[in-house]
Amino acid sequence: MPHENSPLLTCGLSSLLSGLSRDGQEEPLDADGSSGNPSSSSARSLNTFFGVVVPTVLSMFSIVLFLRTGFVIGHAGLFHSLIMLGVAYVIIAMTILSVCAISTNGAIQAGGAYFMISRSLGPEFGGSIGLMFYLANVCGCGVYVLGLVEAILDSYGQEAGSSAAVLPGGYWYGVLYSSVVLLVCMLVCLVGSHLYTRASFLILLVVTVTLLSVIISTLVLGPIPISLNHPGNTPNSTLVYNTSYTGFNLTTLKRNLSPGYTMDYSTGSVMTFASVFAVMFNGCTGIMAGANMSGELKNPSLSIPKGTIIAVAYTFVIYLLLFLLVSSTCDRVLLIEDYGFLRRVNIWPPFVTLGIYCSALSAAMSTLIGASRILHALALDQLFGRLLAPASITTQAGNPWVAVLYTWALVQCVVFAGQLNSITSLVTVFYLLAYAAVDLACLALEWASAPNFRPTFQCFSWHSCLLGIVGSVVMMFVIEPLFSSASIALLLLLLLFIHYRSATSSWGYISQALIFHQVRKYLLMLDVRKEHVKFWRPQVLLMVSNPRSSCQLISFVNQLKKGGLFVLGHVHLGDLDSMASDPVQAQYQHWLSLVDLLEVKAFVDLTLSSSVRQGTQHLLRITGLGGMKPNTLILGFYDNCVPDDYFLQNPVFYGGVGGLNVDLPSLQAHFPPVRNQESAWRLSPEEYVGMIRDAIKMGKNVCLARYFHTLQLLGCGATQLIDVWPLNLLRPESGGFVDVCSLFLLQLACVLNMAAAWRHAHMRIFLCVEPDCQQGAWPGAGWLQKEAELRELLLKLRIRASIQVVTWEVGTTETVVEGGGGGGGGGGGGGGTGRRAATPGGGDVGGGEDGEGGWARTAPRVSRDFLLSVNDMLRENSAQADVRFLYLPRPPAPADQSQAYLAQLEAVTHELGPTLLVHGLTPVTCTEL
């Protein structure tokens, strides 16, 4: 049990404080919050600029900046291009705000976006979305490799028509070149990310110089006529396009303002707003490049938000400037028919060629490294079992080389697409789904109002998160509805797989925080003053002494609750003053595991008390909250019956009981063996009857369950029978079946009949009538009228049941009546002269008992013959029933009458099978709308 001096291991604060106390430096923490090893410590060497700004800028520029800017302006025009750019950057801006909020709310470990989502939303969402984000990076890497090969073939391919055309073209040659480029990227990643980060700054310098050359060229160069050649539609034919670079020209700008979607010469498909946006958005998908390097950053919580915002702002300015320059200087035909037109209009064309190669190669390596880190984090968390287990292997320096090989193999499959434009839609959908998930994580944290969600980055709100989610989802379906639907379906399948496969994690579940927030709100709205009998349902507190012998009863009550509250209560005997700590708290985990194994929808409430009766009083008073409090107490029957051990009968509980996360000896300690004839009683008969009396005084309905350890829970065929005896059998003249208790008993039986396992069961209601003195066993006079009245009542209550008329010749009883209670009625059959037995305790029909408030002072001395006749009648007529509902008389007030009361109940229900004795105080039936 944790206390105020316990180590702060779960929060990662213990190692943090110890590290600060030693040398004033913060130690890096591993995934579970503990201090990392030396190798992991040395791995964290990147600052904000080299670890976040550089890879993010290079990933966002990639091949779109140099090879698809003209494609976007040519097809979409400047107006539509600016709209696309605005929509794309609004989506990524909202996502960046969410990333900044999450990353500044705690320590970020390796795994980047996956780590943030999984630790915010839990393993189900984190694992499924993390895998989708991994696939997005895999496809993105394939796009960058294909773009690089396209640029190489434009310069050195035989179809380019230049003097340096030495590389043969065609689909398989393109795949070969892509494989070679990908192999180079893989070798760099196997050496380690540090080699890439050292070279990335030089690559950024080259790209920056290339951008400056493009901008300077638009200011220096004059008009240039250009002739373009493309293969024709027939063999050995060539299409020639005469176009020009006009320099700054108002006429050129006006022509490029409006859209002009036409056929893409690389794929042969007609472009649309959605397809062009999909290509353009690939230039905005690198915002997570810095977050994916979180395992190598010195201070990821500071570097990720700061570096990402700087990089995104820089790329937005560059894209906006380039869009304006290109649309003002280049003819539309040049933009549409030549993706590498920037080489033709540069003061020194090799600048552009070098920039394209460097940016594409850098983006490919960045996504390959980022994807391998995500896969490595997924493998460490063991969410997908043995399939990804090898990906957790690393070198001594911490490089996940197996994850790199996994990722390389998948990217190799992607490059078989052959053309860049053919897979951009799929890549964009994956990225948009991942961005929507990040926004969802931040939105959930904000709406949950968790006290520990207090990020240092405050420039966000739930409005920004919601806008990012809506924008991402809408654009997904605008771009490619089929891919979007399939990706969401795959996400849901992964979510269900992880939910049912993975064990409970210690990361925390945002769903629990959201449920708590909503439940609290709705509990406050659940006003007990607005309760109505039409909407009554059982809300049960089932007291369980030992779950080994009560599993069948627990499952039965779960079917009886009809969507109401179901609480398993248990009293641990002891005095807290004499104990070092509360022993009850340690038991909750075992009881909750039991609930999971039995698959019942129940809460668990345990208490510590000096007696079972006092503990039951505590639970009756404090269990539940607001309008959800128990209205019915169910107890096991007090008898000498030796129950079966359900743990030894059900295969779920065999062996080590893995579902309870304990071994069998530990389970024996928490749930001891069932009692036997020599076992000591935990409570006396007086205490047991006192519990019944206490519940009635508190206005709770009471049920006593007997023989439920013999209940067969399997099978729900038409042979099942539910028998209901609504008459107080110990006082048959007390009012028939029209009092509150009888109607409550009918309602409970009807509720059970509505449960799925009992839906096909047949309910029988027994009507007891006196025999005719002249006809022997035939019913006496008036029985037809009684049956008609009962049938009319069932019709009004909409209860489908058959009525069984039973003649009952009641034996003589010898009764002592004190205080005028329990009288009335003539003698029964058999010629006896005594009076019929009064109800033990009386008051079941509303009569007072000399100021005792409906409680009898003594239990009547009922003859043994009378009790045996009742038992014989029940066994004769209900022997085939699966469960029986009987009227439970009110117990007597004096404690010294408790044993006599229990003896009467024991005799009546002897060897009946599963029986529920019911005493209802609550009006539960309604005949009106």
mmCIF file with all atom_site columns, C-alpha atoms in Angstrom, residues 142-316:
data_model
loop_
_atom_site.group_PDB
_atom_site.id
_atom_site.type_symbol
_atom_site.label_atom_id
_atom_site.label_alt_id
_atom_site.label_comp_id
_atom_site.label_asym_id
_atom_site.label_entity_id
_atom_site.label_seq_id
_atom_site.pdbx_PDB_ins_code
_atom_site.Cartn_x
_atom_site.Cartn_y
_atom_site.Cartn_z
_atom_site.occupancy
_atom_site.B_iso_or_equiv
_atom_site.pdbx_formal_charge
_atom_site.auth_seq_id
_atom_site.auth_comp_id
_atom_site.auth_asym_id
_atom_site.auth_atom_id
_atom_site.pdbx_PDB_model_num
ATOM 1   C CA . GLY A 1 142 ? 7.849  5.408  -50.643 1.00 0.00 ? 142 GLY A CA 1
ATOM 2   C CA . VAL A 1 143 ? 6.538  8.683  -52.094 1.00 0.00 ? 143 VAL A CA 1
ATOM 3   C CA . TYR A 1 144 ? 9.843  10.466 -51.474 1.00 0.00 ? 144 TYR A CA 1
ATOM 4   C CA . VAL A 1 145 ? 11.858 7.618  -52.991 1.00 0.00 ? 145 VAL A CA 1
ATOM 5   C CA . LEU A 1 146 ? 9.644  7.575  -56.088 1.00 0.00 ? 146 LEU A CA 1
ATOM 6   C CA . GLY A 1 147 ? 9.960  11.358 -56.351 1.00 0.00 ? 147 GLY A CA 1
ATOM 7   C CA . LEU A 1 148 ? 13.743 11.139 -56.210 1.00 0.00 ? 148 LEU A CA 1
ATOM 8   C CA . VAL A 1 149 ? 13.790 8.469  -58.933 1.00 0.00 ? 149 VAL A CA 1
ATOM 9   C CA . GLU A 1 150 ? 11.466 10.610 -61.049 1.00 0.00 ? 150 GLU A CA 1
ATOM 10  C CA . ALA A 1 151 ? 13.879 13.534 -60.738 1.00 0.00 ? 151 ALA A CA 1
ATOM 11  C CA . ILE A 1 152 ? 16.847 11.317 -61.633 1.00 0.00 ? 152 ILE A CA 1
ATOM 12  C CA . LEU A 1 153 ? 15.071 9.986  -64.736 1.00 0.00 ? 153 LEU A CA 1
ATOM 13  C CA . ASP A 1 154 ? 14.102 13.521 -65.774 1.00 0.00 ? 154 ASP A CA 1
ATOM 14  C CA . SER A 1 155 ? 17.808 14.375 -65.859 1.00 0.00 ? 155 SER A CA 1
ATOM 15  C CA . TYR A 1 156 ? 19.460 11.128 -66.910 1.00 0.00 ? 156 TYR A CA 1
ATOM 16  C CA . GLY A 1 157 ? 16.711 8.945  -68.337 1.00 0.00 ? 157 GLY A CA 1
ATOM 17  C CA . GLN A 1 158 ? 16.736 7.987  -72.000 1.00 0.00 ? 158 GLN A CA 1
ATOM 18  C CA . GLU A 1 159 ? 13.260 9.474  -72.404 1.00 0.00 ? 159 GLU A CA 1
ATOM 19  C CA . ALA A 1 160 ? 14.546 12.859 -71.193 1.00 0.00 ? 160 ALA A CA 1
ATOM 20  C CA . GLY A 1 161 ? 16.286 13.444 -74.526 1.00 0.00 ? 161 GLY A CA 1
ATOM 21  C CA . SER A 1 162 ? 19.338 15.120 -73.021 1.00 0.00 ? 162 SER A CA 1
ATOM 22  C CA . SER A 1 163 ? 22.979 14.396 -73.784 1.00 0.00 ? 163 SER A CA 1
ATOM 23  C CA . ALA A 1 164 ? 23.352 12.708 -70.367 1.00 0.00 ? 164 ALA A CA 1
ATOM 24  C CA . ALA A 1 165 ? 20.500 10.261 -71.002 1.00 0.00 ? 165 ALA A CA 1
ATOM 25  C CA . VAL A 1 166 ? 22.130 7.006  -69.935 1.00 0.00 ? 166 VAL A CA 1
ATOM 26  C CA . LEU A 1 167 ? 19.478 5.340  -67.744 1.00 0.00 ? 167 LEU A CA 1
ATOM 27  C CA . PRO A 1 168 ? 16.880 3.160  -69.445 1.00 0.00 ? 168 PRO A CA 1
ATOM 28  C CA . GLY A 1 169 ? 13.266 3.889  -68.555 1.00 0.00 ? 169 GLY A CA 1
ATOM 29  C CA . GLY A 1 170 ? 10.190 1.754  -67.940 1.00 0.00 ? 170 GLY A CA 1
ATOM 30  C CA . TYR A 1 171 ? 8.276  0.412  -64.947 1.00 0.00 ? 171 TYR A CA 1
ATOM 31  C CA . TRP A 1 172 ? 10.716 -2.278 -63.826 1.00 0.00 ? 172 TRP A CA 1
ATOM 32  C CA . TYR A 1 173 ? 13.726 -0.053 -64.244 1.00 0.00 ? 173 TYR A CA 1
ATOM 33  C CA . GLY A 1 174 ? 11.962 2.527  -62.111 1.00 0.00 ? 174 GLY A CA 1
ATOM 34  C CA . VAL A 1 175 ? 11.367 -0.086 -59.412 1.00 0.00 ? 175 VAL A CA 1
ATOM 35  C CA . LEU A 1 176 ? 15.042 -1.096 -59.639 1.00 0.00 ? 176 LEU A CA 1
ATOM 36  C CA . TYR A 1 177 ? 16.258 2.479  -59.190 1.00 0.00 ? 177 TYR A CA 1
ATOM 37  C CA . SER A 1 178 ? 13.836 3.001  -56.311 1.00 0.00 ? 178 SER A CA 1
ATOM 38  C CA . SER A 1 179 ? 15.129 -0.161 -54.629 1.00 0.00 ? 179 SER A CA 1
ATOM 39  C CA . VAL A 1 180 ? 18.730 1.039  -54.922 1.00 0.00 ? 180 VAL A CA 1
ATOM 40  C CA . VAL A 1 181 ? 17.851 4.432  -53.423 1.00 0.00 ? 181 VAL A CA 1
ATOM 41  C CA . LEU A 1 182 ? 15.893 2.748  -50.629 1.00 0.00 ? 182 LEU A CA 1
ATOM 42  C CA . LEU A 1 183 ? 18.817 0.440  -49.922 1.00 0.00 ? 183 LEU A CA 1
ATOM 43  C CA . VAL A 1 184 ? 21.092 3.443  -49.462 1.00 0.00 ? 184 VAL A CA 1
ATOM 44  C CA . CYS A 1 185 ? 18.586 4.995  -47.040 1.00 0.00 ? 185 CYS A CA 1
ATOM 45  C CA . MET A 1 186 ? 18.376 1.740  -45.100 1.00 0.00 ? 186 MET A CA 1
ATOM 46  C CA . LEU A 1 187 ? 22.161 1.483  -44.768 1.00 0.00 ? 187 LEU A CA 1
ATOM 47  C CA . VAL A 1 188 ? 22.296 5.016  -43.400 1.00 0.00 ? 188 VAL A CA 1
ATOM 48  C CA . CYS A 1 189 ? 19.551 4.200  -40.883 1.00 0.00 ? 189 CYS A CA 1
ATOM 49  C CA . LEU A 1 190 ? 21.347 1.012  -39.830 1.00 0.00 ? 190 LEU A CA 1
ATOM 50  C CA . VAL A 1 191 ? 24.462 3.014  -39.079 1.00 0.00 ? 191 VAL A CA 1
ATOM 51  C CA . GLY A 1 192 ? 22.315 5.227  -36.871 1.00 0.00 ? 192 GLY A CA 1
ATOM 52  C CA . SER A 1 193 ? 20.267 8.380  -36.858 1.00 0.00 ? 193 SER A CA 1
ATOM 53  C CA . HIS A 1 194 ? 23.283 10.449 -35.788 1.00 0.00 ? 194 HIS A CA 1
ATOM 54  C CA . LEU A 1 195 ? 24.838 10.061 -39.230 1.00 0.00 ? 195 LEU A CA 1
ATOM 55  C CA . TYR A 1 196 ? 21.674 11.474 -40.753 1.00 0.00 ? 196 TYR A CA 1
ATOM 56  C CA . THR A 1 197 ? 21.413 14.322 -38.253 1.00 0.00 ? 197 THR A CA 1
ATOM 57  C CA . ARG A 1 198 ? 25.023 15.328 -38.896 1.00 0.00 ? 198 ARG A CA 1
ATOM 58  C CA . ALA A 1 199 ? 24.359 15.449 -42.632 1.00 0.00 ? 199 ALA A CA 1
ATOM 59  C CA . SER A 1 200 ? 20.912 17.006 -42.364 1.00 0.00 ? 200 SER A CA 1
ATOM 60  C CA . PHE A 1 201 ? 22.237 20.472 -41.586 1.00 0.00 ? 201 PHE A CA 1
ATOM 61  C CA . LEU A 1 202 ? 24.381 20.394 -44.726 1.00 0.00 ? 202 LEU A CA 1
ATOM 62  C CA . ILE A 1 203 ? 21.362 19.202 -46.701 1.00 0.00 ? 203 ILE A CA 1
ATOM 63  C CA . LEU A 1 204 ? 19.328 22.107 -45.297 1.00 0.00 ? 204 LEU A CA 1
ATOM 64  C CA . LEU A 1 205 ? 22.038 24.514 -46.410 1.00 0.00 ? 205 LEU A CA 1
ATOM 65  C CA . VAL A 1 206 ? 21.933 23.053 -49.924 1.00 0.00 ? 206 VAL A CA 1
ATOM 66  C CA . VAL A 1 207 ? 18.131 23.310 -50.064 1.00 0.00 ? 207 VAL A CA 1
ATOM 67  C CA . THR A 1 208 ? 18.259 26.886 -48.774 1.00 0.00 ? 208 THR A CA 1
ATOM 68  C CA . VAL A 1 209 ? 20.822 27.859 -51.426 1.00 0.00 ? 209 VAL A CA 1
ATOM 69  C CA . THR A 1 210 ? 18.627 26.228 -54.054 1.00 0.00 ? 210 THR A CA 1
ATOM 70  C CA . LEU A 1 211 ? 15.610 28.233 -52.877 1.00 0.00 ? 211 LEU A CA 1
ATOM 71  C CA . LEU A 1 212 ? 17.620 31.451 -53.037 1.00 0.00 ? 212 LEU A CA 1
ATOM 72  C CA . SER A 1 213 ? 18.696 30.592 -56.587 1.00 0.00 ? 213 SER A CA 1
ATOM 73  C CA . VAL A 1 214 ? 15.038 30.044 -57.587 1.00 0.00 ? 214 VAL A CA 1
ATOM 74  C CA . ILE A 1 215 ? 13.994 33.394 -56.124 1.00 0.00 ? 215 ILE A CA 1
ATOM 75  C CA . ILE A 1 216 ? 16.942 35.228 -57.659 1.00 0.00 ? 216 ILE A CA 1
ATOM 76  C CA . SER A 1 217 ? 16.289 33.599 -61.047 1.00 0.00 ? 217 SER A CA 1
ATOM 77  C CA . THR A 1 218 ? 12.755 35.015 -61.199 1.00 0.00 ? 218 THR A CA 1
ATOM 78  C CA . LEU A 1 219 ? 14.213 38.489 -60.701 1.00 0.00 ? 219 LEU A CA 1
ATOM 79  C CA . VAL A 1 220 ? 17.150 38.145 -63.108 1.00 0.00 ? 220 VAL A CA 1
ATOM 80  C CA . LEU A 1 221 ? 16.023 36.001 -66.022 1.00 0.00 ? 221 LEU A CA 1
ATOM 81  C CA . GLY A 1 222 ? 13.968 37.364 -68.885 1.00 0.00 ? 222 GLY A CA 1
ATOM 82  C CA . PRO A 1 223 ? 11.461 35.500 -71.110 1.00 0.00 ? 223 PRO A CA 1
ATOM 83  C CA . ILE A 1 224 ? 12.654 32.063 -72.267 1.00 0.00 ? 224 ILE A CA 1
ATOM 84  C CA . PRO A 1 225 ? 10.903 30.013 -74.996 1.00 0.00 ? 225 PRO A CA 1
ATOM 85  C CA . ILE A 1 226 ? 10.705 26.335 -74.074 1.00 0.00 ? 226 ILE A CA 1
ATOM 86  C CA . SER A 1 227 ? 9.821  23.266 -76.142 1.00 0.00 ? 227 SER A CA 1
ATOM 87  C CA . LEU A 1 228 ? 8.607  20.121 -74.364 1.00 0.00 ? 228 LEU A CA 1
ATOM 88  C CA . ASN A 1 229 ? 8.422  16.576 -75.760 1.00 0.00 ? 229 ASN A CA 1
ATOM 89  C CA . HIS A 1 230 ? 6.302  13.728 -74.415 1.00 0.00 ? 230 HIS A CA 1
ATOM 90  C CA . PRO A 1 231 ? 5.660  10.225 -75.804 1.00 0.00 ? 231 PRO A CA 1
ATOM 91  C CA . GLY A 1 232 ? 2.482  10.138 -77.838 1.00 0.00 ? 232 GLY A CA 1
ATOM 92  C CA . ASN A 1 233 ? -0.477 7.806  -77.555 1.00 0.00 ? 233 ASN A CA 1
ATOM 93  C CA . THR A 1 234 ? 0.780  5.663  -80.426 1.00 0.00 ? 234 THR A CA 1
ATOM 94  C CA . PRO A 1 235 ? 4.165  3.892  -80.726 1.00 0.00 ? 235 PRO A CA 1
ATOM 95  C CA . ASN A 1 236 ? 7.084  6.010  -81.957 1.00 0.00 ? 236 ASN A CA 1
ATOM 96  C CA . SER A 1 237 ? 4.992  9.196  -81.728 1.00 0.00 ? 237 SER A CA 1
ATOM 97  C CA . THR A 1 238 ? 5.925  12.349 -79.855 1.00 0.00 ? 238 THR A CA 1
ATOM 98  C CA . LEU A 1 239 ? 3.842  15.209 -78.520 1.00 0.00 ? 239 LEU A CA 1
ATOM 99  C CA . VAL A 1 240 ? 5.503  18.611 -78.749 1.00 0.00 ? 240 VAL A CA 1
ATOM 100 C CA . TYR A 1 241 ? 4.456  21.546 -76.536 1.00 0.00 ? 241 TYR A CA 1
ATOM 101 C CA . ASN A 1 242 ? 5.728  25.055 -77.235 1.00 0.00 ? 242 ASN A CA 1
ATOM 102 C CA . THR A 1 243 ? 5.550  27.177 -74.133 1.00 0.00 ? 243 THR A CA 1
ATOM 103 C CA . SER A 1 244 ? 7.614  29.811 -72.365 1.00 0.00 ? 244 SER A CA 1
ATOM 104 C CA . TYR A 1 245 ? 8.903  31.312 -69.185 1.00 0.00 ? 245 TYR A CA 1
ATOM 105 C CA . THR A 1 246 ? 7.572  34.872 -69.324 1.00 0.00 ? 246 THR A CA 1
ATOM 106 C CA . GLY A 1 247 ? 9.208  36.432 -66.282 1.00 0.00 ? 247 GLY A CA 1
ATOM 107 C CA . PHE A 1 248 ? 7.040  38.729 -64.166 1.00 0.00 ? 248 PHE A CA 1
ATOM 108 C CA . ASN A 1 249 ? 3.980  39.371 -66.340 1.00 0.00 ? 249 ASN A CA 1
ATOM 109 C CA . LEU A 1 250 ? 0.502  40.537 -65.292 1.00 0.00 ? 250 LEU A CA 1
ATOM 110 C CA . THR A 1 251 ? -1.094 38.642 -68.171 1.00 0.00 ? 251 THR A CA 1
ATOM 111 C CA . THR A 1 252 ? 0.574  35.419 -67.043 1.00 0.00 ? 252 THR A CA 1
ATOM 112 C CA . LEU A 1 253 ? -0.657 35.988 -63.487 1.00 0.00 ? 253 LEU A CA 1
ATOM 113 C CA . LYS A 1 254 ? -4.238 36.546 -64.679 1.00 0.00 ? 254 LYS A CA 1
ATOM 114 C CA . ARG A 1 255 ? -4.154 33.351 -66.757 1.00 0.00 ? 255 ARG A CA 1
ATOM 115 C CA . ASN A 1 256 ? -2.919 31.368 -63.777 1.00 0.00 ? 256 ASN A CA 1
ATOM 116 C CA . LEU A 1 257 ? -5.493 32.673 -61.310 1.00 0.00 ? 257 LEU A CA 1
ATOM 117 C CA . SER A 1 258 ? -8.388 30.368 -62.188 1.00 0.00 ? 258 SER A CA 1
ATOM 118 C CA . PRO A 1 259 ? -8.243 26.546 -62.114 1.00 0.00 ? 259 PRO A CA 1
ATOM 119 C CA . GLY A 1 260 ? -7.660 24.477 -65.225 1.00 0.00 ? 260 GLY A CA 1
ATOM 120 C CA . TYR A 1 261 ? -7.781 20.823 -64.216 1.00 0.00 ? 261 TYR A CA 1
ATOM 121 C CA . THR A 1 262 ? -6.648 18.554 -67.022 1.00 0.00 ? 262 THR A CA 1
ATOM 122 C CA . MET A 1 263 ? -4.892 15.200 -67.549 1.00 0.00 ? 263 MET A CA 1
ATOM 123 C CA . ASP A 1 264 ? -1.733 14.344 -65.599 1.00 0.00 ? 264 ASP A CA 1
ATOM 124 C CA . TYR A 1 265 ? 0.909  13.243 -68.104 1.00 0.00 ? 265 TYR A CA 1
ATOM 125 C CA . SER A 1 266 ? 2.561  10.845 -65.620 1.00 0.00 ? 266 SER A CA 1
ATOM 126 C CA . THR A 1 267 ? -0.541 8.825  -64.707 1.00 0.00 ? 267 THR A CA 1
ATOM 127 C CA . GLY A 1 268 ? -2.972 9.590  -67.546 1.00 0.00 ? 268 GLY A CA 1
ATOM 128 C CA . SER A 1 269 ? -5.701 10.552 -65.082 1.00 0.00 ? 269 SER A CA 1
ATOM 129 C CA . VAL A 1 270 ? -7.728 13.751 -65.095 1.00 0.00 ? 270 VAL A CA 1
ATOM 130 C CA . MET A 1 271 ? -6.934 15.833 -62.034 1.00 0.00 ? 271 MET A CA 1
ATOM 131 C CA . THR A 1 272 ? -9.494 17.279 -59.635 1.00 0.00 ? 272 THR A CA 1
ATOM 132 C CA . PHE A 1 273 ? -9.366 19.554 -56.608 1.00 0.00 ? 273 PHE A CA 1
ATOM 133 C CA . ALA A 1 274 ? -9.166 16.504 -54.331 1.00 0.00 ? 274 ALA A CA 1
ATOM 134 C CA . SER A 1 275 ? -6.366 14.768 -56.248 1.00 0.00 ? 275 SER A CA 1
ATOM 135 C CA . VAL A 1 276 ? -4.274 17.925 -56.504 1.00 0.00 ? 276 VAL A CA 1
ATOM 136 C CA . PHE A 1 277 ? -4.812 18.661 -52.797 1.00 0.00 ? 277 PHE A CA 1
ATOM 137 C CA . ALA A 1 278 ? -3.652 15.132 -51.978 1.00 0.00 ? 278 ALA A CA 1
ATOM 138 C CA . VAL A 1 279 ? -0.386 15.770 -53.825 1.00 0.00 ? 279 VAL A CA 1
ATOM 139 C CA . MET A 1 280 ? 0.079  19.227 -52.320 1.00 0.00 ? 280 MET A CA 1
ATOM 140 C CA . PHE A 1 281 ? -0.670 18.037 -48.763 1.00 0.00 ? 281 PHE A CA 1
ATOM 141 C CA . ASN A 1 282 ? 2.306  15.696 -48.924 1.00 0.00 ? 282 ASN A CA 1
ATOM 142 C CA . GLY A 1 283 ? 4.403  18.810 -48.533 1.00 0.00 ? 283 GLY A CA 1
ATOM 143 C CA . CYS A 1 284 ? 2.765  19.414 -45.144 1.00 0.00 ? 284 CYS A CA 1
ATOM 144 C CA . THR A 1 285 ? 3.034  15.928 -43.669 1.00 0.00 ? 285 THR A CA 1
ATOM 145 C CA . GLY A 1 286 ? 6.461  16.328 -42.099 1.00 0.00 ? 286 GLY A CA 1
ATOM 146 C CA . ILE A 1 287 ? 5.298  18.153 -38.976 1.00 0.00 ? 287 ILE A CA 1
ATOM 147 C CA . MET A 1 288 ? 5.862  15.032 -36.846 1.00 0.00 ? 288 MET A CA 1
ATOM 148 C CA . ALA A 1 289 ? 9.453  14.527 -38.013 1.00 0.00 ? 289 ALA A CA 1
ATOM 149 C CA . GLY A 1 290 ? 10.774 16.271 -34.931 1.00 0.00 ? 290 GLY A CA 1
ATOM 150 C CA . ALA A 1 291 ? 8.339  14.494 -32.599 1.00 0.00 ? 291 ALA A CA 1
ATOM 151 C CA . ASN A 1 292 ? 9.445  11.142 -34.018 1.00 0.00 ? 292 ASN A CA 1
ATOM 152 C CA . MET A 1 293 ? 12.975 11.946 -32.867 1.00 0.00 ? 293 MET A CA 1
ATOM 153 C CA . SER A 1 294 ? 11.811 12.382 -29.270 1.00 0.00 ? 294 SER A CA 1
ATOM 154 C CA . GLY A 1 295 ? 14.031 9.534  -28.098 1.00 0.00 ? 295 GLY A CA 1
ATOM 155 C CA . GLU A 1 296 ? 17.156 11.409 -29.271 1.00 0.00 ? 296 GLU A CA 1
ATOM 156 C CA . LEU A 1 297 ? 16.194 14.880 -27.997 1.00 0.00 ? 297 LEU A CA 1
ATOM 157 C CA . LYS A 1 298 ? 17.804 16.334 -24.888 1.00 0.00 ? 298 LYS A CA 1
ATOM 158 C CA . ASN A 1 299 ? 14.593 18.048 -23.806 1.00 0.00 ? 299 ASN A CA 1
ATOM 159 C CA . PRO A 1 300 ? 11.693 16.848 -25.966 1.00 0.00 ? 300 PRO A CA 1
ATOM 160 C CA . SER A 1 301 ? 9.022  18.720 -23.994 1.00 0.00 ? 301 SER A CA 1
ATOM 161 C CA . LEU A 1 302 ? 10.711 22.006 -24.890 1.00 0.00 ? 302 LEU A CA 1
ATOM 162 C CA . SER A 1 303 ? 12.211 21.178 -28.274 1.00 0.00 ? 303 SER A CA 1
ATOM 163 C CA . ILE A 1 304 ? 9.128  19.629 -29.939 1.00 0.00 ? 304 ILE A CA 1
ATOM 164 C CA . PRO A 1 305 ? 6.720  22.590 -29.622 1.00 0.00 ? 305 PRO A CA 1
ATOM 165 C CA . LYS A 1 306 ? 9.341  25.298 -30.172 1.00 0.00 ? 306 LYS A CA 1
ATOM 166 C CA . GLY A 1 307 ? 11.086 23.644 -33.100 1.00 0.00 ? 307 GLY A CA 1
ATOM 167 C CA . THR A 1 308 ? 7.895  22.493 -34.824 1.00 0.00 ? 308 THR A CA 1
ATOM 168 C CA . ILE A 1 309 ? 6.298  25.953 -34.749 1.00 0.00 ? 309 ILE A CA 1
ATOM 169 C CA . ILE A 1 310 ? 9.447  27.580 -36.153 1.00 0.00 ? 310 ILE A CA 1
ATOM 170 C CA . ALA A 1 311 ? 9.735  24.995 -38.931 1.00 0.00 ? 311 ALA A CA 1
ATOM 171 C CA . VAL A 1 312 ? 6.078  25.201 -39.952 1.00 0.00 ? 312 VAL A CA 1
ATOM 172 C CA . ALA A 1 313 ? 6.090  29.008 -40.021 1.00 0.00 ? 313 ALA A CA 1
ATOM 173 C CA . TYR A 1 314 ? 9.232  28.976 -42.182 1.00 0.00 ? 314 TYR A CA 1
ATOM 174 C CA . THR A 1 315 ? 7.853  26.468 -44.687 1.00 0.00 ? 315 THR A CA 1
ATOM 175 C CA . PHE A 1 316 ? 4.530  28.332 -44.953 1.00 0.00 ? 316 PHE A CA 1
#
